[in-house]
Amino acid sequence: MKKLFVSILIGTSSIVFSQNISDYEYIYVPNSFEKKMDKFNLRNTLIQQLKSKKYKIIQEDNNSCAVLKADLLDDSSFLKNKVKITFKDCNNKIIQELKGSTDDKDFETGYPDALKNATKTLTISNPKTTTSLESNKETTPVATISENVNTTSIATSQEKSLNFTNGQLNYQLIKLGQNQLILVSSQSSTPFAKLTESSKPGIFHVVLENNQKTLAYTENGNIVIEFPQSDGSFSKQVFQKK
């Protein structure tokens, strides 16, 4: 049993900091890393490994404190191919660092093998409804709207709603209750998105009109919604306050 335990640890190591990566759901993977790490399809290998642990991949950088940023570094020695993966929060603080190595000295097969070894200790995404992560970045909260506003008042209570646009259509943001808002297109009476405030100021859980679940956040007074793509990535759409 002791030999089995030792063999599992060979080629992997993990440094865990004050926060836990499993508290996060979204990870931003840049289009490129340092030059040597851009070879041998390592980016796609990293994405596959993260998805296997239930993380959702963001392919556009943003300032959301609900998103971690991944980085992949060459950590090789003379005798071994080694890689190091770091995960940083919105304050550039390292949340977790993973290291992996392999005895395979061939770059083309050795680096992917070392990367897979590094992610063996990666915990499965299990975000909680509350988090102890504190951000030093200021967020702009969505303005409070009268709690008496309901879905039937969209057409008649312009003064009780906030107006936004995505550059193509106009939308109204209406507060339904203490923690819930809806974003409604001027061309439809059906809510385009339902937003529920999270425990983190300026970040919202979202249910889109097609029942897809995603994330939104405020940025410079605007609302940014991340839309799931068919390949598992996310694109963002900015709704500017008018």
Tab-separated table of C-alpha atoms in Angstrom:
chain	number	residue	atom	x	y	z
A	1	MET	CA	0.000	0.000	0.000
A	2	LYS	CA	2.892	2.347	0.850
A	3	LYS	CA	4.500	1.712	-2.550
A	4	LEU	CA	1.198	2.438	-4.278
A	5	PHE	CA	0.853	5.747	-2.435
A	6	VAL	CA	4.381	6.776	-3.362
A	7	SER	CA	3.848	5.875	-7.023
A	8	ILE	CA	0.774	8.107	-7.231
A	9	LEU	CA	2.791	11.088	-6.018
A	10	ILE	CA	5.653	10.621	-8.502
A	11	GLY	CA	5.701	13.364	-11.109
A	12	THR	CA	3.178	15.613	-9.357
A	13	SER	CA	3.217	18.302	-6.713
A	14	SER	CA	0.782	20.974	-5.632
A	15	ILE	CA	1.083	24.210	-3.675
A	16	VAL	CA	-2.252	25.361	-2.275
A	17	PHE	CA	-2.681	28.904	-0.963
A	18	SER	CA	-5.274	30.482	1.343
A	19	GLN	CA	-8.125	30.056	-1.133
A	20	ASN	CA	-9.231	26.827	-2.766
A	21	ILE	CA	-9.437	26.551	-6.544
A	22	SER	CA	-12.471	24.273	-6.220
A	23	ASP	CA	-14.457	27.294	-4.950
A	24	TYR	CA	-14.309	28.649	-8.502
A	25	GLU	CA	-16.297	27.613	-11.557
A	26	TYR	CA	-14.683	29.713	-14.294
A	27	ILE	CA	-11.050	29.729	-15.454
A	28	TYR	CA	-9.596	32.019	-18.096
A	29	VAL	CA	-7.080	30.243	-20.357
A	30	PRO	CA	-5.043	32.716	-22.474
A	31	ASN	CA	-4.575	32.127	-26.189
A	32	SER	CA	-0.829	31.808	-25.671
A	33	PHE	CA	1.728	31.154	-22.925
A	34	GLU	CA	5.515	31.530	-22.905
A	35	LYS	CA	7.018	30.560	-26.265
A	36	LYS	CA	8.101	27.034	-25.374
A	37	MET	CA	4.724	26.200	-23.857
A	38	ASP	CA	2.834	27.210	-26.979
A	39	LYS	CA	4.140	24.151	-28.778
A	40	PHE	CA	2.876	20.576	-28.691
A	41	ASN	CA	-0.833	21.483	-28.274
A	42	LEU	CA	-0.374	22.158	-24.559
A	43	ARG	CA	-3.115	24.793	-24.388
A	44	ASN	CA	-5.744	22.361	-25.642
A	45	THR	CA	-4.413	19.686	-23.299
A	46	LEU	CA	-4.774	22.067	-20.349
A	47	ILE	CA	-8.334	22.975	-21.382
A	48	GLN	CA	-9.284	19.297	-21.641
A	49	GLN	CA	-7.847	18.566	-18.211
A	50	LEU	CA	-9.696	21.505	-16.635
A	51	LYS	CA	-12.979	20.511	-18.251
A	52	SER	CA	-12.538	16.961	-16.949
A	53	LYS	CA	-12.549	18.524	-13.473
A	54	LYS	CA	-15.829	20.370	-14.214
A	55	TYR	CA	-14.335	23.857	-14.701
A	56	LYS	CA	-15.820	26.175	-17.317
A	57	ILE	CA	-13.303	27.793	-19.635
A	58	ILE	CA	-13.284	31.523	-20.357
A	59	GLN	CA	-11.366	32.493	-23.483
A	60	GLU	CA	-11.698	36.275	-23.114
A	61	ASP	CA	-9.846	38.073	-20.360
A	62	ASN	CA	-11.989	40.092	-17.946
A	63	ASN	CA	-11.794	41.666	-14.519
A	64	SER	CA	-14.386	39.477	-12.850
A	65	CYS	CA	-13.317	38.254	-9.427
A	66	ALA	CA	-15.323	35.074	-10.019
A	67	VAL	CA	-12.776	34.004	-12.645
A	68	LEU	CA	-9.284	32.572	-12.140
A	69	LYS	CA	-6.509	33.073	-14.706
A	70	ALA	CA	-4.379	30.068	-15.656
A	71	ASP	CA	-0.737	30.311	-16.689
A	72	LEU	CA	1.539	27.542	-17.955
A	73	LEU	CA	5.303	27.726	-17.422
A	74	ASP	CA	8.292	25.611	-18.410
A	75	ASP	CA	9.900	24.291	-15.210
A	76	SER	CA	12.231	21.718	-16.787
A	77	SER	CA	15.555	20.544	-15.406
A	78	PHE	CA	18.471	18.948	-17.221
A	79	LEU	CA	17.077	15.432	-16.818
A	80	LYS	CA	13.304	15.916	-16.712
A	81	ASN	CA	10.545	17.685	-18.623
A	82	LYS	CA	8.593	19.705	-16.069
A	83	VAL	CA	5.711	22.181	-16.213
A	84	LYS	CA	4.150	24.520	-13.666
A	85	ILE	CA	0.535	25.701	-13.752
A	86	THR	CA	-0.505	28.715	-11.701
A	87	PHE	CA	-4.028	29.968	-11.025
A	88	LYS	CA	-4.388	33.635	-10.042
A	89	ASP	CA	-7.404	35.632	-8.904
A	90	CYS	CA	-8.460	39.124	-10.023
A	91	ASN	CA	-5.882	40.663	-7.674
A	92	ASN	CA	-3.078	38.655	-9.297
A	93	LYS	CA	-2.846	36.525	-6.167
A	94	ILE	CA	-1.857	32.885	-6.698
A	95	ILE	CA	-4.676	30.614	-5.520
A	96	GLN	CA	-2.996	27.346	-6.457
A	97	GLU	CA	0.205	26.196	-8.124
A	98	LEU	CA	0.556	22.743	-9.688
A	99	LYS	CA	3.780	21.105	-10.808
A	100	GLY	CA	4.227	18.010	-12.921
A	101	SER	CA	7.214	16.148	-14.303
A	102	THR	CA	7.988	13.101	-16.413
A	103	ASP	CA	10.979	10.914	-17.198
A	104	ASP	CA	10.052	11.128	-20.882
A	105	LYS	CA	12.777	13.373	-22.322
A	106	ASP	CA	11.087	13.842	-25.691
A	107	PHE	CA	9.507	17.299	-25.814
A	108	GLU	CA	6.538	16.338	-27.980
A	109	THR	CA	5.332	13.576	-25.677
A	110	GLY	CA	7.054	14.617	-22.447
A	111	TYR	CA	5.486	18.041	-21.964
A	112	PRO	CA	1.860	16.841	-22.400
A	113	ASP	CA	2.624	13.961	-20.040
A	114	ALA	CA	4.068	16.340	-17.432
A	115	LEU	CA	1.017	18.600	-17.773
A	116	LYS	CA	-1.364	15.694	-17.209
A	117	ASN	CA	0.659	14.657	-14.168
A	118	ALA	CA	0.394	18.198	-12.809
A	119	THR	CA	-3.402	18.178	-12.985
A	120	LYS	CA	-3.776	14.845	-11.185
A	121	THR	CA	-3.982	16.696	-7.868
A	122	LEU	CA	-6.416	19.317	-9.193
A	123	THR	CA	-9.662	19.171	-7.231
A	124	ILE	CA	-13.044	19.098	-8.962
A	125	SER	CA	-14.881	22.408	-9.260
A	126	ASN	CA	-17.370	22.726	-6.425
A	127	PRO	CA	-18.288	26.426	-6.108
A	128	LYS	CA	-20.188	27.359	-2.997
A	129	THR	CA	-22.929	29.906	-2.583
A	130	THR	CA	-20.702	31.903	-0.255
A	131	THR	CA	-16.982	32.603	-0.555
A	132	SER	CA	-14.308	34.102	1.669
A	133	LEU	CA	-12.405	35.551	-1.276
A	134	GLU	CA	-12.002	39.286	-0.789
A	135	SER	CA	-11.333	41.571	-3.742
A	136	ASN	CA	-9.543	44.901	-3.485
A	137	LYS	CA	-11.064	45.978	-6.756
A	138	GLU	CA	-14.055	48.225	-6.616
A	139	THR	CA	-17.194	47.118	-8.352
A	140	THR	CA	-20.054	49.327	-9.455
A	141	PRO	CA	-23.356	47.981	-8.117
A	142	VAL	CA	-26.465	48.055	-10.235
A	143	ALA	CA	-28.602	50.955	-9.097
A	144	THR	CA	-31.499	50.126	-6.807
A	145	ILE	CA	-34.938	50.282	-8.403
A	146	SER	CA	-38.226	50.470	-6.556
A	147	GLU	CA	-39.175	47.037	-5.199
A	148	ASN	CA	-42.782	47.716	-6.196
A	149	VAL	CA	-41.917	47.372	-9.880
A	150	ASN	CA	-43.128	44.136	-11.459
A	151	THR	CA	-43.152	42.599	-14.948
A	152	THR	CA	-46.432	44.246	-15.905
A	153	SER	CA	-45.013	47.735	-15.370
A	154	ILE	CA	-42.347	47.499	-18.092
A	155	ALA	CA	-44.300	49.511	-20.639
A	156	THR	CA	-45.831	52.031	-18.244
A	157	SER	CA	-43.132	52.801	-15.682
A	158	GLN	CA	-40.176	54.108	-17.658
A	159	GLU	CA	-39.043	56.237	-14.716
A	160	LYS	CA	-38.743	53.185	-12.491
A	161	SER	CA	-36.326	51.259	-14.713
A	162	LEU	CA	-32.774	51.621	-15.962
A	163	ASN	CA	-32.093	51.605	-19.686
A	164	PHE	CA	-29.270	49.670	-21.336
A	165	THR	CA	-28.209	48.778	-24.856
A	166	ASN	CA	-25.969	46.112	-26.374
A	167	GLY	CA	-25.435	48.245	-29.473
A	168	GLN	CA	-28.285	46.586	-31.364
A	169	LEU	CA	-31.303	46.474	-29.060
A	170	ASN	CA	-32.469	48.486	-26.080
A	171	TYR	CA	-33.159	46.814	-22.744
A	172	GLN	CA	-34.701	47.733	-19.405
A	173	LEU	CA	-33.369	46.515	-16.072
A	174	ILE	CA	-36.111	46.086	-13.476
A	175	LYS	CA	-35.784	45.005	-9.868
A	176	LEU	CA	-38.360	42.421	-8.788
A	177	GLY	CA	-37.272	41.870	-5.217
A	178	GLN	CA	-34.418	42.302	-2.792
A	179	ASN	CA	-31.920	40.230	-4.794
A	180	GLN	CA	-33.577	39.665	-8.188
A	181	LEU	CA	-33.641	41.688	-11.390
A	182	ILE	CA	-34.738	41.087	-14.967
A	183	LEU	CA	-33.323	42.419	-18.209
A	184	VAL	CA	-36.044	42.844	-20.806
A	185	SER	CA	-35.735	43.739	-24.486
A	186	SER	CA	-37.842	46.612	-25.797
A	187	GLN	CA	-39.050	44.188	-28.505
A	188	SER	CA	-40.240	41.443	-26.168
A	189	SER	CA	-42.288	41.065	-22.988
A	190	THR	CA	-40.335	37.909	-22.053
A	191	PRO	CA	-37.297	38.536	-19.831
A	192	PHE	CA	-34.055	38.219	-21.776
A	193	ALA	CA	-32.203	37.378	-18.568
A	194	LYS	CA	-33.009	36.899	-14.908
A	195	LEU	CA	-30.273	38.080	-12.555
A	196	THR	CA	-29.860	37.037	-8.935
A	197	GLU	CA	-27.303	38.819	-6.789
A	198	SER	CA	-24.533	36.556	-5.508
A	199	SER	CA	-22.748	36.918	-2.184
A	200	LYS	CA	-20.080	38.919	-4.038
A	201	PRO	CA	-21.064	42.554	-4.741
A	202	GLY	CA	-21.413	43.243	-8.442
A	203	ILE	CA	-21.593	39.576	-9.476
A	204	PHE	CA	-24.843	37.863	-10.476
A	205	HIS	CA	-26.080	34.373	-11.197
A	206	VAL	CA	-28.008	34.506	-14.495
A	207	VAL	CA	-30.690	32.395	-16.173
A	208	LEU	CA	-31.069	33.287	-19.852
A	209	GLU	CA	-34.336	33.115	-21.763
A	210	ASN	CA	-33.309	29.673	-23.156
A	211	ASN	CA	-32.822	28.488	-19.526
A	212	GLN	CA	-29.030	28.397	-19.831
A	213	LYS	CA	-27.254	29.352	-16.602
A	214	THR	CA	-24.286	31.690	-16.624
A	215	LEU	CA	-22.631	34.623	-14.880
A	216	ALA	CA	-22.858	38.421	-15.074
A	217	TYR	CA	-20.996	41.257	-13.422
A	218	THR	CA	-20.999	45.041	-13.346
A	219	GLU	CA	-18.182	47.013	-14.919
A	220	ASN	CA	-17.990	50.811	-15.081
A	221	GLY	CA	-21.739	51.010	-14.539
A	222	ASN	CA	-22.458	48.544	-17.356
A	223	ILE	CA	-23.672	44.950	-17.184
A	224	VAL	CA	-21.469	42.231	-18.696
A	225	ILE	CA	-23.058	38.812	-19.346
A	226	GLU	CA	-20.987	35.764	-20.265
A	227	PHE	CA	-22.689	33.584	-22.885
A	228	PRO	CA	-21.927	29.832	-23.106
A	229	GLN	CA	-20.611	28.641	-26.472
A	230	SER	CA	-21.006	25.199	-28.024
A	231	ASP	CA	-17.310	24.378	-27.484
A	232	GLY	CA	-17.559	24.978	-23.741
A	233	SER	CA	-16.020	28.446	-23.850
A	234	PHE	CA	-17.726	31.742	-23.049
A	235	SER	CA	-18.083	35.034	-24.887
A	236	LYS	CA	-19.077	38.258	-23.186
A	237	GLN	CA	-21.637	40.843	-24.191
A	238	VAL	CA	-21.660	44.336	-22.706
A	239	PHE	CA	-24.940	46.099	-21.946
A	240	GLN	CA	-24.118	49.775	-21.656
A	241	LYS	CA	-26.144	52.061	-19.438
A	242	LYS	CA	-27.903	54.788	-21.440
